[in-house]
Amino acid sequence: MRIRPANEGDSPAIWVVLEPIIRAGETFALPRDMSERDALAYWRAPRHEVFVAEDEKGSVVGSYFLQANQLGGGAHVANCGYATAPRARGRGIARAMCAHSLEHARQRGFRAMQFNFVVSTNDRAVRLWESFGFQPVGRLPRAFQHPELGEVDALVMFREL
Amino acid sequence: MRIRPANEGDSPAIWVVLEPIIRAGETFALPRDMSERDALAYWRAPRHEVFVAEDEKGSVVGSYFLQANQLGGGAHVANCGYATAPRARGRGIARAMCAHSLEHARQRGFRAMQFNFVVSTNDRAVRLWESFGFQPVGRLPRAFQHPELGEVDALVMFREL
């Protein structure tokens, strides 16, 4: 697997990764009917530095973005969003992207990383972030309407770098 | 005092409110040297519904914005930002804007409100939000670089509507 900066031509492949996750509506706080254009405008926002993970065949199987979570006095804390193609789950792609993002955030001079909205029922993600040393520093009560489970809590997770 | 939707012509008056707060850098996570243009683009972002508070002379002494804090499954939680002109502090303007925003958020169908980044040393704000029933649901360790106090915590505050 290789993780590299996304280029303009990666947008269709990033959409292939994002679309099933957005349509499922179980983990991202994004409209389930979001268009490709809107989703890519969100993922590839000007402030986002975007990477893609390629498998051994050069196929994009994941993507993540990194940004400052706040500006001004809060600009030393990074924020990331990660997406793994559902068909490629279980191959350590999210883990590799998280490791890459922590290292890259350190290189950029960030001193901490924060995830603002981890759906509490997303066990896979919560366990993964915890394995990287992220701790829940906040719990947002019933802040996420899960399509199957109804209103569930979301977590704020944080770690120093 | 009157609180009303902001119109296009209010931008200069909103900047007069925002500028000293941004320059002080003690409460907003925005660059202290932020330009008028960038500050207004932030405050009046397309997703923000913006209001102004006028005093009895029709002078703008405060402004707030309201938006969905997240999209999709998180879109039932509102988020606001408030600014009171420093010269008009102590006159209940922030309190009036908060009350207005809670009522307006209810009318728009939001079911909760969240503040993502309340600087923990901003006693005036913390006390005010607590008096409105907001509770700290998260604490972001050393997430804000205060110009006088160094790194201080920020709070995530939340209440149902």
mmCIF file of C-alpha atoms in Angstrom:
data_model
loop_
_atom_site.group_PDB
_atom_site.id
_atom_site.type_symbol
_atom_site.label_atom_id
_atom_site.label_comp_id
_atom_site.label_asym_id
_atom_site.label_seq_id
_atom_site.Cartn_x
_atom_site.Cartn_y
_atom_site.Cartn_z
ATOM 1 C CA MET A 1 0.000 0.000 0.000
ATOM 2 C CA ARG A 2 1.139 3.503 -0.780
ATOM 3 C CA ILE A 3 -0.174 6.762 0.631
ATOM 4 C CA ARG A 4 0.441 9.843 -1.463
ATOM 5 C CA PRO A 5 -0.961 13.359 -1.891
ATOM 6 C CA ALA A 6 -4.127 13.412 -3.975
ATOM 7 C CA ASN A 7 -3.974 15.106 -7.343
ATOM 8 C CA GLU A 8 -6.799 16.583 -9.354
ATOM 9 C CA GLY A 9 -7.288 13.390 -11.332
ATOM 10 C CA ASP A 10 -8.012 11.385 -8.193
ATOM 11 C CA SER A 11 -11.431 12.917 -7.641
ATOM 12 C CA PRO A 12 -13.428 10.171 -9.411
ATOM 13 C CA ALA A 13 -11.591 7.494 -7.431
ATOM 14 C CA ILE A 14 -12.111 9.381 -4.182
ATOM 15 C CA TRP A 15 -15.809 9.550 -4.954
ATOM 16 C CA VAL A 16 -15.886 5.776 -5.449
ATOM 17 C CA VAL A 17 -14.485 5.484 -1.925
ATOM 18 C CA LEU A 18 -16.802 8.071 -0.388
ATOM 19 C CA GLU A 19 -20.091 7.277 -2.074
ATOM 20 C CA PRO A 20 -21.010 4.016 -0.315
ATOM 21 C CA ILE A 21 -20.030 5.466 3.060
ATOM 22 C CA ILE A 22 -22.126 8.583 2.517
ATOM 23 C CA ARG A 23 -25.079 6.556 1.187
ATOM 24 C CA ALA A 24 -24.956 4.251 4.225
ATOM 25 C CA GLY A 25 -25.169 7.281 6.533
ATOM 26 C CA GLU A 26 -23.856 5.390 9.530
ATOM 27 C CA THR A 27 -20.549 7.097 10.188
ATOM 28 C CA PHE A 28 -20.239 10.436 8.360
ATOM 29 C CA ALA A 29 -22.359 13.420 9.332
ATOM 30 C CA LEU A 30 -23.106 14.152 5.699
ATOM 31 C CA PRO A 31 -26.407 14.009 3.786
ATOM 32 C CA ARG A 32 -27.017 10.492 2.526
ATOM 33 C CA ASP A 33 -28.140 11.868 -0.838
ATOM 34 C CA MET A 34 -25.131 14.158 -1.197
ATOM 35 C CA SER A 35 -24.057 14.633 -4.809
ATOM 36 C CA GLU A 36 -20.609 13.721 -6.084
ATOM 37 C CA ARG A 37 -19.917 17.382 -6.662
ATOM 38 C CA ASP A 38 -20.875 18.448 -3.142
ATOM 39 C CA ALA A 39 -19.062 15.531 -1.541
ATOM 40 C CA LEU A 40 -15.846 16.298 -3.390
ATOM 41 C CA ALA A 41 -16.186 20.010 -2.614
ATOM 42 C CA TYR A 42 -16.409 19.045 1.062
ATOM 43 C CA TRP A 43 -13.606 16.444 1.036
ATOM 44 C CA ARG A 44 -11.310 18.539 -1.134
ATOM 45 C CA ALA A 45 -12.084 21.874 0.545
ATOM 46 C CA PRO A 46 -9.338 24.476 0.085
ATOM 47 C CA ARG A 47 -8.161 24.114 3.686
ATOM 48 C CA HIS A 48 -7.952 20.305 3.439
ATOM 49 C CA GLU A 49 -4.720 18.586 2.527
ATOM 50 C CA VAL A 50 -5.901 15.377 0.890
ATOM 51 C CA PHE A 51 -4.131 12.030 0.546
ATOM 52 C CA VAL A 52 -5.090 8.776 -1.115
ATOM 53 C CA ALA A 53 -4.126 5.211 -0.241
ATOM 54 C CA GLU A 54 -3.402 2.968 -3.207
ATOM 55 C CA ASP A 55 -3.276 -0.786 -3.088
ATOM 56 C CA GLU A 56 -0.555 -2.838 -4.784
ATOM 57 C CA LYS A 57 -2.387 -2.510 -8.119
ATOM 58 C CA GLY A 58 -2.477 1.275 -7.901
ATOM 59 C CA SER A 59 -6.191 1.322 -7.156
ATOM 60 C CA VAL A 60 -7.366 3.980 -4.713
ATOM 61 C CA VAL A 61 -8.807 2.202 -1.677
ATOM 62 C CA GLY A 62 -8.874 5.039 0.810
ATOM 63 C CA SER A 63 -8.482 8.761 1.332
ATOM 64 C CA TYR A 64 -8.015 11.151 4.181
ATOM 65 C CA PHE A 65 -7.830 14.887 4.693
ATOM 66 C CA LEU A 66 -5.893 16.891 7.240
ATOM 67 C CA GLN A 67 -6.564 20.457 8.311
ATOM 68 C CA ALA A 68 -6.199 22.772 11.262
ATOM 69 C CA ASN A 69 -9.252 22.108 13.396
ATOM 70 C CA GLN A 70 -9.545 25.768 14.381
ATOM 71 C CA LEU A 71 -7.791 28.948 13.293
ATOM 72 C CA GLY A 72 -5.922 31.534 15.343
ATOM 73 C CA GLY A 73 -5.284 30.372 18.875
ATOM 74 C CA GLY A 74 -6.595 26.903 17.997
ATOM 75 C CA ALA A 75 -4.473 26.341 14.892
ATOM 76 C CA HIS A 76 -1.987 24.025 16.598
ATOM 77 C CA VAL A 77 -4.581 21.225 16.733
ATOM 78 C CA ALA A 78 -5.052 19.149 13.592
ATOM 79 C CA ASN A 79 -8.209 17.453 12.420
ATOM 80 C CA CYS A 80 -8.586 14.583 9.966
ATOM 81 C CA GLY A 81 -11.299 12.680 8.191
ATOM 82 C CA TYR A 82 -10.690 9.162 6.866
ATOM 83 C CA ALA A 83 -12.531 6.990 4.382
ATOM 84 C CA THR A 84 -11.782 3.402 3.437
ATOM 85 C CA ALA A 85 -13.537 1.789 0.494
ATOM 86 C CA PRO A 86 -16.005 -0.680 2.051
ATOM 87 C CA ARG A 87 -14.806 -3.393 -0.369
ATOM 88 C CA ALA A 88 -11.282 -2.989 1.006
ATOM 89 C CA ARG A 89 -12.051 -3.105 4.719
ATOM 90 C CA GLY A 90 -10.029 -5.292 7.036
ATOM 91 C CA ARG A 91 -6.748 -4.735 5.225
ATOM 92 C CA GLY A 92 -5.296 -2.143 7.579
ATOM 93 C CA ILE A 93 -5.909 0.785 5.280
ATOM 94 C CA ALA A 94 -7.480 3.050 7.899
ATOM 95 C CA ARG A 95 -4.694 2.138 10.294
ATOM 96 C CA ALA A 96 -2.046 3.008 7.712
ATOM 97 C CA MET A 97 -3.759 6.291 6.892
ATOM 98 C CA CYS A 98 -4.044 7.241 10.560
ATOM 99 C CA ALA A 99 -0.356 6.491 11.160
ATOM 100 C CA HIS A 100 0.531 8.528 8.072
ATOM 101 C CA SER A 101 -1.646 11.435 9.183
ATOM 102 C CA LEU A 102 -0.125 11.553 12.666
ATOM 103 C CA GLU A 103 3.364 11.652 11.214
ATOM 104 C CA HIS A 104 2.413 14.230 8.609
ATOM 105 C CA ALA A 105 0.655 16.391 11.202
ATOM 106 C CA ARG A 106 3.800 16.321 13.363
ATOM 107 C CA GLN A 107 5.874 17.346 10.351
ATOM 108 C CA ARG A 108 3.554 20.266 9.724
ATOM 109 C CA GLY A 109 4.072 21.370 13.325
ATOM 110 C CA PHE A 110 0.701 20.461 14.780
ATOM 111 C CA ARG A 111 0.870 19.610 18.465
ATOM 112 C CA ALA A 112 -2.350 17.637 18.853
ATOM 113 C CA MET A 113 -5.072 16.010 16.783
ATOM 114 C CA GLN A 114 -8.799 16.096 17.366
ATOM 115 C CA PHE A 115 -11.710 14.214 15.846
ATOM 116 C CA ASN A 116 -14.868 16.247 16.331
ATOM 117 C CA PHE A 117 -17.575 13.744 15.622
ATOM 118 C CA VAL A 118 -16.907 10.016 15.969
ATOM 119 C CA VAL A 119 -20.234 8.184 15.941
ATOM 120 C CA SER A 120 -20.196 6.205 19.175
ATOM 121 C CA THR A 121 -21.613 3.078 17.508
ATOM 122 C CA ASN A 122 -18.770 3.016 14.985
ATOM 123 C CA ASP A 123 -16.864 0.469 17.053
ATOM 124 C CA ARG A 124 -14.307 -0.182 14.364
ATOM 125 C CA ALA A 125 -13.263 3.454 14.290
ATOM 126 C CA VAL A 126 -13.424 4.037 18.047
ATOM 127 C CA ARG A 127 -11.209 1.016 18.708
ATOM 128 C CA LEU A 128 -8.771 2.031 16.008
ATOM 129 C CA TRP A 129 -8.423 5.600 17.257
ATOM 130 C CA GLU A 130 -8.024 4.361 20.817
ATOM 131 C CA SER A 131 -5.267 2.024 19.673
ATOM 132 C CA PHE A 132 -3.458 5.122 18.379
ATOM 133 C CA GLY A 133 -3.755 6.837 21.740
ATOM 134 C CA PHE A 134 -6.802 8.970 21.062
ATOM 135 C CA GLN A 135 -9.019 9.407 24.084
ATOM 136 C CA PRO A 136 -12.630 10.484 24.251
ATOM 137 C CA VAL A 137 -12.600 13.992 25.712
ATOM 138 C CA GLY A 138 -16.253 14.674 25.038
ATOM 139 C CA ARG A 139 -19.537 12.927 24.470
ATOM 140 C CA LEU A 140 -22.300 14.635 22.478
ATOM 141 C CA PRO A 141 -25.597 13.214 23.657
ATOM 142 C CA ARG A 142 -27.819 11.845 20.874
ATOM 143 C CA ALA A 143 -26.030 14.076 18.416
ATOM 144 C CA PHE A 144 -26.215 11.594 15.520
ATOM 145 C CA GLN A 145 -29.306 10.165 13.892
ATOM 146 C CA HIS A 146 -28.250 6.666 12.873
ATOM 147 C CA PRO A 147 -30.395 5.166 10.103
ATOM 148 C CA GLU A 148 -30.816 1.870 11.960
ATOM 149 C CA LEU A 149 -30.191 2.699 15.614
ATOM 150 C CA GLY A 150 -31.879 6.076 15.953
ATOM 151 C CA GLU A 151 -30.232 8.858 17.952
ATOM 152 C CA VAL A 152 -26.848 7.818 19.256
ATOM 153 C CA ASP A 153 -24.038 9.730 20.943
ATOM 154 C CA ALA A 154 -21.009 11.081 19.142
ATOM 155 C CA LEU A 155 -17.540 11.317 20.651
ATOM 156 C CA VAL A 156 -14.891 13.995 20.550
ATOM 157 C CA MET A 157 -11.497 12.261 20.497
ATOM 158 C CA PHE A 158 -8.138 13.878 21.113
ATOM 159 C CA ARG A 159 -4.469 13.117 21.437
ATOM 160 C CA GLU A 160 -1.266 15.073 21.684
ATOM 161 C CA LEU A 161 1.382 14.603 19.004
ATOM 162 C CA MET B 1 -32.668 46.422 22.077
ATOM 163 C CA ARG B 2 -33.843 44.774 18.893
ATOM 164 C CA ILE B 3 -32.523 41.626 17.264
ATOM 165 C CA ARG B 4 -33.182 41.243 13.570
ATOM 166 C CA PRO B 5 -31.811 39.342 10.560
ATOM 167 C CA ALA B 6 -28.676 40.938 9.163
ATOM 168 C CA ASN B 7 -28.880 42.441 5.711
ATOM 169 C CA GLU B 8 -26.095 43.059 3.237
ATOM 170 C CA GLY B 9 -25.634 46.622 4.406
ATOM 171 C CA ASP B 10 -24.847 45.506 7.952
ATOM 172 C CA SER B 11 -21.414 44.127 7.070
ATOM 173 C CA PRO B 12 -19.432 47.272 8.027
ATOM 174 C CA ALA B 13 -21.225 47.443 11.385
ATOM 175 C CA ILE B 14 -20.662 43.728 12.000
ATOM 176 C CA TRP B 15 -16.960 44.236 11.320
ATOM 177 C CA VAL B 16 -16.878 47.035 13.909
ATOM 178 C CA VAL B 17 -18.226 44.501 16.402
ATOM 179 C CA LEU B 18 -15.914 41.672 15.357
ATOM 180 C CA GLU B 19 -12.628 43.513 14.862
ATOM 181 C CA PRO B 20 -11.667 44.258 18.479
ATOM 182 C CA ILE B 21 -12.621 40.717 19.526
ATOM 183 C CA ILE B 22 -10.555 39.159 16.740
ATOM 184 C CA ARG B 23 -7.609 41.497 17.415
ATOM 185 C CA ALA B 24 -7.676 40.638 21.127
ATOM 186 C CA GLY B 25 -7.441 36.919 20.265
ATOM 187 C CA GLU B 26 -8.706 35.819 23.654
ATOM 188 C CA THR B 27 -12.025 34.198 22.809
ATOM 189 C CA PHE B 28 -12.372 33.459 19.083
ATOM 190 C CA ALA B 29 -10.246 30.821 17.367
ATOM 191 C CA LEU B 30 -9.561 33.159 14.473
ATOM 192 C CA PRO B 31 -6.286 34.738 13.319
ATOM 193 C CA ARG B 32 -5.671 37.973 15.219
ATOM 194 C CA ASP B 33 -4.612 39.678 11.994
ATOM 195 C CA MET B 34 -7.647 38.465 10.035
ATOM 196 C CA SER B 35 -8.764 40.933 7.378
ATOM 197 C CA GLU B 36 -12.229 42.476 7.322
ATOM 198 C CA ARG B 37 -12.961 40.566 4.159
ATOM 199 C CA ASP B 38 -11.958 37.190 5.572
ATOM 200 C CA ALA B 39 -13.726 37.810 8.855
ATOM 201 C CA LEU B 40 -16.967 38.731 7.135
ATOM 202 C CA ALA B 41 -16.662 35.756 4.777
ATOM 203 C CA TYR B 42 -16.379 33.565 7.858
ATOM 204 C CA TRP B 43 -19.140 35.203 9.893
ATOM 205 C CA ARG B 44 -21.501 35.520 6.921
ATOM 206 C CA ALA B 45 -20.714 32.108 5.411
ATOM 207 C CA PRO B 46 -23.471 30.784 3.151
ATOM 208 C CA ARG B 47 -24.596 28.247 5.756
ATOM 209 C CA HIS B 48 -24.781 30.855 8.526
ATOM 210 C CA GLU B 49 -28.032 32.633 9.317
ATOM 211 C CA VAL B 50 -26.839 35.956 10.729
ATOM 212 C CA PHE B 51 -28.604 38.326 13.097
ATOM 213 C CA VAL B 52 -27.646 41.695 14.534
ATOM 214 C CA ALA B 53 -28.576 43.302 17.840
ATOM 215 C CA GLU B 54 -29.319 47.011 17.695
ATOM 216 C CA ASP B 55 -29.429 49.333 20.659
ATOM 217 C CA GLU B 56 -32.156 51.927 21.201
ATOM 218 C CA LYS B 57 -30.387 54.297 18.801
ATOM 219 C CA GLY B 58 -30.334 51.719 16.009
ATOM 220 C CA SER B 59 -26.601 51.134 16.394
ATOM 221 C CA VAL B 60 -25.389 47.545 15.886
ATOM 222 C CA VAL B 61 -23.895 46.368 19.175
ATOM 223 C CA GLY B 62 -23.810 42.632 18.578
ATOM 224 C CA SER B 63 -24.213 39.858 16.059
ATOM 225 C CA TYR B 64 -24.664 36.134 16.059
ATOM 226 C CA PHE B 65 -24.855 33.350 13.509
ATOM 227 C CA LEU B 66 -26.772 30.109 13.625
ATOM 228 C CA GLN B 67 -26.110 26.998 11.549
ATOM 229 C CA ALA B 68 -26.450 23.240 11.670
ATOM 230 C CA ASN B 69 -23.341 22.055 13.502
ATOM 231 C CA GLN B 70 -23.078 18.970 11.318
ATOM 232 C CA LEU B 71 -24.878 17.751 8.217
ATOM 233 C CA GLY B 72 -26.737 14.513 7.555
ATOM 234 C CA GLY B 73 -27.311 12.535 10.735
ATOM 235 C CA GLY B 74 -25.984 15.419 12.808
ATOM 236 C CA ALA B 75 -28.148 18.154 11.284
ATOM 237 C CA HIS B 76 -30.601 18.317 14.200
ATOM 238 C CA VAL B 77 -27.977 20.024 16.398
ATOM 239 C CA ALA B 78 -27.540 23.765 15.970
ATOM 240 C CA ASN B 79 -24.389 25.772 16.470
ATOM 241 C CA CYS B 80 -24.024 29.495 17.091
ATOM 242 C CA GLY B 81 -21.322 32.101 17.391
ATOM 243 C CA TYR B 82 -21.942 35.356 19.249
ATOM 244 C CA ALA B 83 -20.118 38.666 19.311
ATOM 245 C CA THR B 84 -20.861 41.681 21.463
ATOM 246 C CA ALA B 85 -19.124 44.988 20.806
ATOM 247 C CA PRO B 86 -16.623 45.400 23.664
ATOM 248 C CA ARG B 87 -17.817 48.971 24.235
ATOM 249 C CA ALA B 88 -21.356 47.635 24.846
ATOM 250 C CA ARG B 89 -20.512 44.867 27.307
ATOM 251 C CA GLY B 90 -22.495 44.472 30.503
ATOM 252 C CA ARG B 91 -25.799 45.485 28.957
ATOM 253 C CA GLY B 92 -27.254 42.016 28.502
ATOM 254 C CA ILE B 93 -26.674 41.910 24.763
ATOM 255 C CA ALA B 94 -25.098 38.457 24.671
ATOM 256 C CA ARG B 95 -27.833 37.173 26.947
ATOM 257 C CA ALA B 96 -30.525 38.576 24.659
ATOM 258 C CA MET B 97 -28.837 37.120 21.575
ATOM 259 C CA CYS B 98 -28.510 33.703 23.195
ATOM 260 C CA ALA B 99 -32.181 33.689 24.199
ATOM 261 C CA HIS B 100 -33.116 34.748 20.669
ATOM 262 C CA SER B 101 -30.948 32.068 19.122
ATOM 263 C CA LEU B 102 -32.425 29.306 21.293
ATOM 264 C CA GLU B 103 -35.946 30.327 20.334
ATOM 265 C CA HIS B 104 -35.041 30.680 16.670
ATOM 266 C CA ALA B 105 -33.266 27.325 16.636
ATOM 267 C CA ARG B 106 -36.370 25.686 18.119
ATOM 268 C CA GLN B 107 -38.498 27.323 15.441
ATOM 269 C CA ARG B 108 -36.199 25.957 12.752
ATOM 270 C CA GLY B 109 -36.667 22.491 14.219
ATOM 271 C CA PHE B 110 -33.273 21.983 15.805
ATOM 272 C CA ARG B 111 -33.394 19.716 18.815
ATOM 273 C CA ALA B 112 -30.145 20.663 20.537
ATOM 274 C CA MET B 113 -27.443 23.319 20.419
ATOM 275 C CA GLN B 114 -23.702 22.852 20.671
ATOM 276 C CA PHE B 115 -20.802 25.246 21.096
ATOM 277 C CA ASN B 116 -17.651 23.601 19.797
ATOM 278 C CA PHE B 117 -14.933 25.762 21.229
ATOM 279 C CA VAL B 118 -15.567 27.878 24.324
ATOM 280 C CA VAL B 119 -12.243 29.094 25.653
ATOM 281 C CA SER B 120 -12.213 27.889 29.254
ATOM 282 C CA THR B 121 -10.798 31.159 30.565
ATOM 283 C CA ASN B 122 -13.677 33.125 29.041
ATOM 284 C CA ASP B 123 -15.536 33.159 32.357
ATOM 285 C CA ARG B 124 -18.131 35.610 31.195
ATOM 286 C CA ALA B 125 -19.214 33.332 28.354
ATOM 287 C CA VAL B 126 -18.980 30.079 30.302
ATOM 288 C CA ARG B 127 -21.169 31.481 33.076
ATOM 289 C CA LEU B 128 -23.655 32.888 30.600
ATOM 290 C CA TRP B 129 -24.015 29.627 28.673
ATOM 291 C CA GLU B 130 -24.351 27.693 31.911
ATOM 292 C CA SER B 131 -27.113 30.056 33.034
ATOM 293 C CA PHE B 132 -28.950 29.045 29.843
ATOM 294 C CA GLY B 133 -28.629 25.361 30.666
ATOM 295 C CA PHE B 134 -25.592 24.549 28.546
ATOM 296 C CA GLN B 135 -23.334 21.979 30.102
ATOM 297 C CA PRO B 136 -19.726 21.198 29.344
ATOM 298 C CA VAL B 137 -19.762 17.813 27.578
ATOM 299 C CA GLY B 138 -16.123 17.925 26.573
ATOM 300 C CA ARG B 139 -12.832 19.525 27.500
ATOM 301 C CA LEU B 140 -10.120 19.963 24.861
ATOM 302 C CA PRO B 141 -6.799 19.980 26.658
ATOM 303 C CA ARG B 142 -4.613 23.011 25.902
ATOM 304 C CA ALA B 143 -6.458 23.471 22.612
ATOM 305 C CA PHE B 144 -6.278 27.271 22.685
ATOM 306 C CA GLN B 145 -3.221 29.471 22.699
ATOM 307 C CA HIS B 146 -4.257 32.478 24.749
ATOM 308 C CA PRO B 147 -2.150 35.589 24.093
ATOM 309 C CA GLU B 148 -1.665 36.262 27.818
ATOM 310 C CA LEU B 149 -2.249 32.924 29.513
ATOM 311 C CA GLY B 150 -0.591 30.505 27.107
ATOM 312 C CA GLU B 151 -2.224 27.190 26.278
ATOM 313 C CA VAL B 152 -5.582 26.827 27.956
ATOM 314 C CA ASP B 153 -8.389 24.301 27.605
ATOM 315 C CA ALA B 154 -11.441 24.784 25.451
ATOM 316 C CA LEU B 155 -14.893 23.458 26.308
ATOM 317 C CA VAL B 156 -17.557 21.791 24.228
ATOM 318 C CA MET B 157 -20.929 22.913 25.584
ATOM 319 C CA PHE B 158 -24.301 21.393 24.784
ATOM 320 C CA ARG B 159 -27.956 21.589 25.645
ATOM 321 C CA GLU B 160 -31.167 20.141 24.320
ATOM 322 C CA LEU B 161 -33.847 22.492 23.023
#
